[in-house]
């Protein structure tokens, strides 16, 4: 606590978006989310000024989680925000910083220090990326590039806060979902052709082949181009994730103080959410950064421009991105599958432990809020015993599922990448829940008190 | 939204372990309106579009 209290004077000068003082209407929330989305896309299309002609995108495999765009003002994307969030949650959950998150003061301190860390990371990561370009531009221009990237990331930090307070869901979710959706939409419908005359979109390609009277190979295309098969698998993966996202185990509970108040405590099947996949991808991205900085061939070898991985350990940490590639390189596919699933399970268990979401911690919190299992003595050990029958199993299965579905999506070449679809479906599902709740409380204002003020 | 209880009575713990962020609490930072955020992003963007055109 002492360290965090020491920085609290600094927190007082951090910029903060005003919280709405009244209920914001459905229409207003849509407007703010929409406005931020438009300016977000604008920033993500403006190139950095003074950038060297060819740059290596060290975070290529991680792009989708960053919701950024390489070489633009949003080169860093939401990287600093997500990293700060993960670090703070690990620190708070593992009790390294003794924050009591059930109090107003604790939450405010947590939120403030998370923002301070995010601001630091915006500047730090900007320097990190610019460092890789040090031989290609003058030192003056290098600092200007750092400033552009840092300011872009800082503005995104504020935009995230506007969405979270005035719009729907959180900003980072909105940005990830928007980027992935745009990519899926573009790869499915783009009517543009590249230099070799190939359609970029899967559907225009299919239509042109049908009109041209072709019958063979209308559903498939060679690797880099999206085809109808990939589009179909995208839809399958979408529905599978929606199904599992909604799956939960419901434990009956009763409120001890007033007899008769009963409810259910749901435990989500994807208990550790998609965090294990994010951490796995983040780990692989770091291996890539190491490979590119050290030039050790064992870790990874790259093509001439540095953007395609051609060999080394890293080769096995990137998925074969279509069924035909998988067929010709089954070993690589198998290694990737096993490594991803193992890491997802490990990270799921680690995340549950470190964020205090294990059976013991949950039992303590349920007990603390006055809940008990109907028909049993009010004893924390009974609660813990019951919860430990489900939580550890669900953590492992949920973690493995998240990894499996992401790998499956990657192998089938699903548009937007496996991790991308996984994140987006989760985000859209939660957004849908919030929209439905919001609309219900708009139509029946009396419901607002039941649903909790949003 | 602005009301916050210091005791956790009757509040269930979260049902899954996602990324938790608190934005409901008012901290003491310098207040910026959402309008200002949108305007500064647009201004920042326009400056760089202009820079690219001038170059």
PDB file of N, CA and C in Angstrom, chain A residues 40-48 51 55 57 59-60 62-79 129 133 149 156 175 179 182-183:
ATOM      1  N   UNK A  40     -11.161   6.489 -34.519  1.00  0.00           N
ATOM      2  CA  UNK A  40     -10.193   5.394 -34.369  1.00  0.00           C
ATOM      3  C   UNK A  40      -9.731   4.904 -35.736  1.00  0.00           C
ATOM      4  N   UNK A  41     -10.701   4.654 -36.622  1.00  0.00           N
ATOM      5  CA  UNK A  41     -10.338   4.173 -37.965  1.00  0.00           C
ATOM      6  C   UNK A  41      -9.532   5.218 -38.719  1.00  0.00           C
ATOM      7  N   UNK A  42      -9.863   6.513 -38.485  1.00  0.00           N
ATOM      8  CA  UNK A  42      -9.121   7.577 -39.141  1.00  0.00           C
ATOM      9  C   UNK A  42      -7.645   7.519 -38.727  1.00  0.00           C
ATOM     10  N   UNK A  43      -7.387   7.490 -37.420  1.00  0.00           N
ATOM     11  CA  UNK A  43      -6.004   7.446 -36.929  1.00  0.00           C
ATOM     12  C   UNK A  43      -5.263   6.213 -37.449  1.00  0.00           C
ATOM     13  N   UNK A  44      -5.993   5.080 -37.533  1.00  0.00           N
ATOM     14  CA  UNK A  44      -5.323   3.835 -37.901  1.00  0.00           C
ATOM     15  C   UNK A  44      -4.980   3.774 -39.394  1.00  0.00           C
ATOM     16  N   UNK A  45      -5.383   4.784 -40.154  1.00  0.00           N
ATOM     17  CA  UNK A  45      -5.056   4.791 -41.585  1.00  0.00           C
ATOM     18  C   UNK A  45      -4.024   5.858 -41.939  1.00  0.00           C
ATOM     19  N   UNK A  46      -3.658   6.734 -40.986  1.00  0.00           N
ATOM     20  CA  UNK A  46      -2.693   7.796 -41.286  1.00  0.00           C
ATOM     21  C   UNK A  46      -1.281   7.288 -41.011  1.00  0.00           C
ATOM     22  N   UNK A  47      -0.417   7.245 -42.052  1.00  0.00           N
ATOM     23  CA  UNK A  47       0.938   6.713 -41.852  1.00  0.00           C
ATOM     24  C   UNK A  47       1.764   7.619 -40.941  1.00  0.00           C
ATOM     25  N   UNK A  48       2.729   7.022 -40.249  1.00  0.00           N
ATOM     26  CA  UNK A  48       3.681   7.796 -39.448  1.00  0.00           C
ATOM     27  C   UNK A  48       4.497   8.676 -40.388  1.00  0.00           C
ATOM     28  N   UNK A  51       8.688   7.782 -41.730  1.00  0.00           N
ATOM     29  CA  UNK A  51       8.981   6.366 -41.509  1.00  0.00           C
ATOM     30  C   UNK A  51       9.889   5.831 -42.619  1.00  0.00           C
ATOM     31  N   UNK A  55       9.875  -1.401 -43.267  1.00  0.00           N
ATOM     32  CA  UNK A  55      10.042  -1.689 -41.853  1.00  0.00           C
ATOM     33  C   UNK A  55       9.618  -3.119 -41.582  1.00  0.00           C
ATOM     34  N   UNK A  57       7.667  -5.585 -39.205  1.00  0.00           N
ATOM     35  CA  UNK A  57       6.651  -5.524 -38.175  1.00  0.00           C
ATOM     36  C   UNK A  57       6.935  -6.636 -37.174  1.00  0.00           C
ATOM     37  N   UNK A  59       5.741  -7.228 -34.401  1.00  0.00           N
ATOM     38  CA  UNK A  59       4.582  -7.758 -33.693  1.00  0.00           C
ATOM     39  C   UNK A  59       3.534  -8.337 -34.634  1.00  0.00           C
ATOM     40  N   UNK A  60       3.955  -8.713 -35.865  1.00  0.00           N
ATOM     41  CA  UNK A  60       2.986  -9.137 -36.872  1.00  0.00           C
ATOM     42  C   UNK A  60       1.990 -10.173 -36.341  1.00  0.00           C
ATOM     43  N   UNK A  62       0.980 -10.646 -33.504  1.00  0.00           N
ATOM     44  CA  UNK A  62       0.288 -10.183 -32.312  1.00  0.00           C
ATOM     45  C   UNK A  62      -0.653  -9.039 -32.653  1.00  0.00           C
ATOM     46  N   UNK A  63      -0.584  -8.575 -33.924  1.00  0.00           N
ATOM     47  CA  UNK A  63      -1.332  -7.417 -34.387  1.00  0.00           C
ATOM     48  C   UNK A  63      -2.805  -7.431 -33.987  1.00  0.00           C
ATOM     49  N   UNK A  64      -3.414  -8.602 -34.166  1.00  0.00           N
ATOM     50  CA  UNK A  64      -4.863  -8.685 -34.009  1.00  0.00           C
ATOM     51  C   UNK A  64      -5.280  -8.364 -32.573  1.00  0.00           C
ATOM     52  N   UNK A  65      -4.442  -8.727 -31.613  1.00  0.00           N
ATOM     53  CA  UNK A  65      -4.762  -8.448 -30.214  1.00  0.00           C
ATOM     54  C   UNK A  65      -4.490  -6.974 -29.898  1.00  0.00           C
ATOM     55  N   UNK A  66      -3.601  -6.354 -30.677  1.00  0.00           N
ATOM     56  CA  UNK A  66      -3.221  -4.971 -30.413  1.00  0.00           C
ATOM     57  C   UNK A  66      -4.185  -3.969 -31.018  1.00  0.00           C
ATOM     58  N   UNK A  67      -5.017  -4.420 -31.951  1.00  0.00           N
ATOM     59  CA  UNK A  67      -5.958  -3.527 -32.637  1.00  0.00           C
ATOM     60  C   UNK A  67      -5.253  -2.302 -33.200  1.00  0.00           C
ATOM     61  N   UNK A  68      -4.009  -2.468 -33.597  1.00  0.00           N
ATOM     62  CA  UNK A  68      -3.274  -1.355 -34.184  1.00  0.00           C
ATOM     63  C   UNK A  68      -3.036  -1.615 -35.658  1.00  0.00           C
ATOM     64  N   UNK A  69      -2.324  -0.722 -36.301  1.00  0.00           N
ATOM     65  CA  UNK A  69      -2.035  -0.897 -37.713  1.00  0.00           C
ATOM     66  C   UNK A  69      -0.576  -0.525 -37.920  1.00  0.00           C
ATOM     67  N   UNK A  70       0.209  -1.477 -38.418  1.00  0.00           N
ATOM     68  CA  UNK A  70       1.643  -1.267 -38.539  1.00  0.00           C
ATOM     69  C   UNK A  70       1.971  -0.054 -39.402  1.00  0.00           C
ATOM     70  N   UNK A  71       2.880   0.794 -38.902  1.00  0.00           N
ATOM     71  CA  UNK A  71       3.344   1.942 -39.674  1.00  0.00           C
ATOM     72  C   UNK A  71       2.426   3.143 -39.664  1.00  0.00           C
ATOM     73  N   UNK A  72       1.367   3.104 -38.842  1.00  0.00           N
ATOM     74  CA  UNK A  72       0.462   4.253 -38.753  1.00  0.00           C
ATOM     75  C   UNK A  72       0.575   4.909 -37.374  1.00  0.00           C
ATOM     76  N   UNK A  73      -0.192   5.977 -37.184  1.00  0.00           N
ATOM     77  CA  UNK A  73      -0.188   6.658 -35.889  1.00  0.00           C
ATOM     78  C   UNK A  73      -0.609   5.699 -34.780  1.00  0.00           C
ATOM     79  N   UNK A  74      -1.350   4.643 -35.146  1.00  0.00           N
ATOM     80  CA  UNK A  74      -1.730   3.651 -34.142  1.00  0.00           C
ATOM     81  C   UNK A  74      -0.842   2.415 -34.233  1.00  0.00           C
ATOM     82  N   UNK A  75       0.451   2.640 -34.432  1.00  0.00           N
ATOM     83  CA  UNK A  75       1.393   1.528 -34.514  1.00  0.00           C
ATOM     84  C   UNK A  75       1.349   0.690 -33.231  1.00  0.00           C
ATOM     85  N   UNK A  76       1.210   1.336 -32.086  1.00  0.00           N
ATOM     86  CA  UNK A  76       1.201   0.619 -30.804  1.00  0.00           C
ATOM     87  C   UNK A  76      -0.164   0.023 -30.494  1.00  0.00           C
ATOM     88  N   UNK A  77      -1.207   0.599 -31.067  1.00  0.00           N
ATOM     89  CA  UNK A  77      -2.556   0.114 -30.799  1.00  0.00           C
ATOM     90  C   UNK A  77      -2.886   0.170 -29.319  1.00  0.00           C
ATOM     91  N   UNK A  78      -3.621  -0.845 -28.858  1.00  0.00           N
ATOM     92  CA  UNK A  78      -3.989  -0.865 -27.446  1.00  0.00           C
ATOM     93  C   UNK A  78      -2.981  -1.656 -26.624  1.00  0.00           C
ATOM     94  N   UNK A  79      -1.817  -1.978 -27.235  1.00  0.00           N
ATOM     95  CA  UNK A  79      -0.780  -2.739 -26.535  1.00  0.00           C
ATOM     96  C   UNK A  79      -0.493  -2.239 -25.120  1.00  0.00           C
ATOM     97  N   UNK A 129      10.081   0.415 -30.354  1.00  0.00           N
ATOM     98  CA  UNK A 129       9.898   0.233 -31.794  1.00  0.00           C
ATOM     99  C   UNK A 129      10.861   1.110 -32.581  1.00  0.00           C
ATOM    100  N   UNK A 133      14.527   0.997 -35.747  1.00  0.00           N
ATOM    101  CA  UNK A 133      14.703   1.765 -36.994  1.00  0.00           C
ATOM    102  C   UNK A 133      15.900   2.704 -36.916  1.00  0.00           C
ATOM    103  N   UNK A 149       4.106   8.039 -32.248  1.00  0.00           N
ATOM    104  CA  UNK A 149       3.561   6.760 -31.776  1.00  0.00           C
ATOM    105  C   UNK A 149       3.005   6.897 -30.367  1.00  0.00           C
ATOM    106  N   UNK A 156      -5.485   7.133 -27.828  1.00  0.00           N
ATOM    107  CA  UNK A 156      -6.308   5.925 -27.827  1.00  0.00           C
ATOM    108  C   UNK A 156      -6.700   5.542 -26.396  1.00  0.00           C
ATOM    109  N   UNK A 175     -12.349  -1.709 -30.161  1.00  0.00           N
ATOM    110  CA  UNK A 175     -11.310  -1.574 -31.182  1.00  0.00           C
ATOM    111  C   UNK A 175     -10.913  -2.939 -31.759  1.00  0.00           C
ATOM    112  N   UNK A 179     -11.582  -4.010 -35.665  1.00  0.00           N
ATOM    113  CA  UNK A 179     -10.493  -4.378 -36.572  1.00  0.00           C
ATOM    114  C   UNK A 179     -10.709  -5.758 -37.190  1.00  0.00           C
ATOM    115  N   UNK A 182     -13.683  -5.730 -39.577  1.00  0.00           N
ATOM    116  CA  UNK A 182     -13.328  -5.060 -40.827  1.00  0.00           C
ATOM    117  C   UNK A 182     -12.499  -5.997 -41.701  1.00  0.00           C
ATOM    118  N   UNK A 183     -11.562  -6.724 -41.066  1.00  0.00           N
ATOM    119  CA  UNK A 183     -10.707  -7.637 -41.827  1.00  0.00           C
ATOM    120  C   UNK A 183     -11.527  -8.772 -42.446  1.00  0.00           C
TER     121      UNK A 183
END
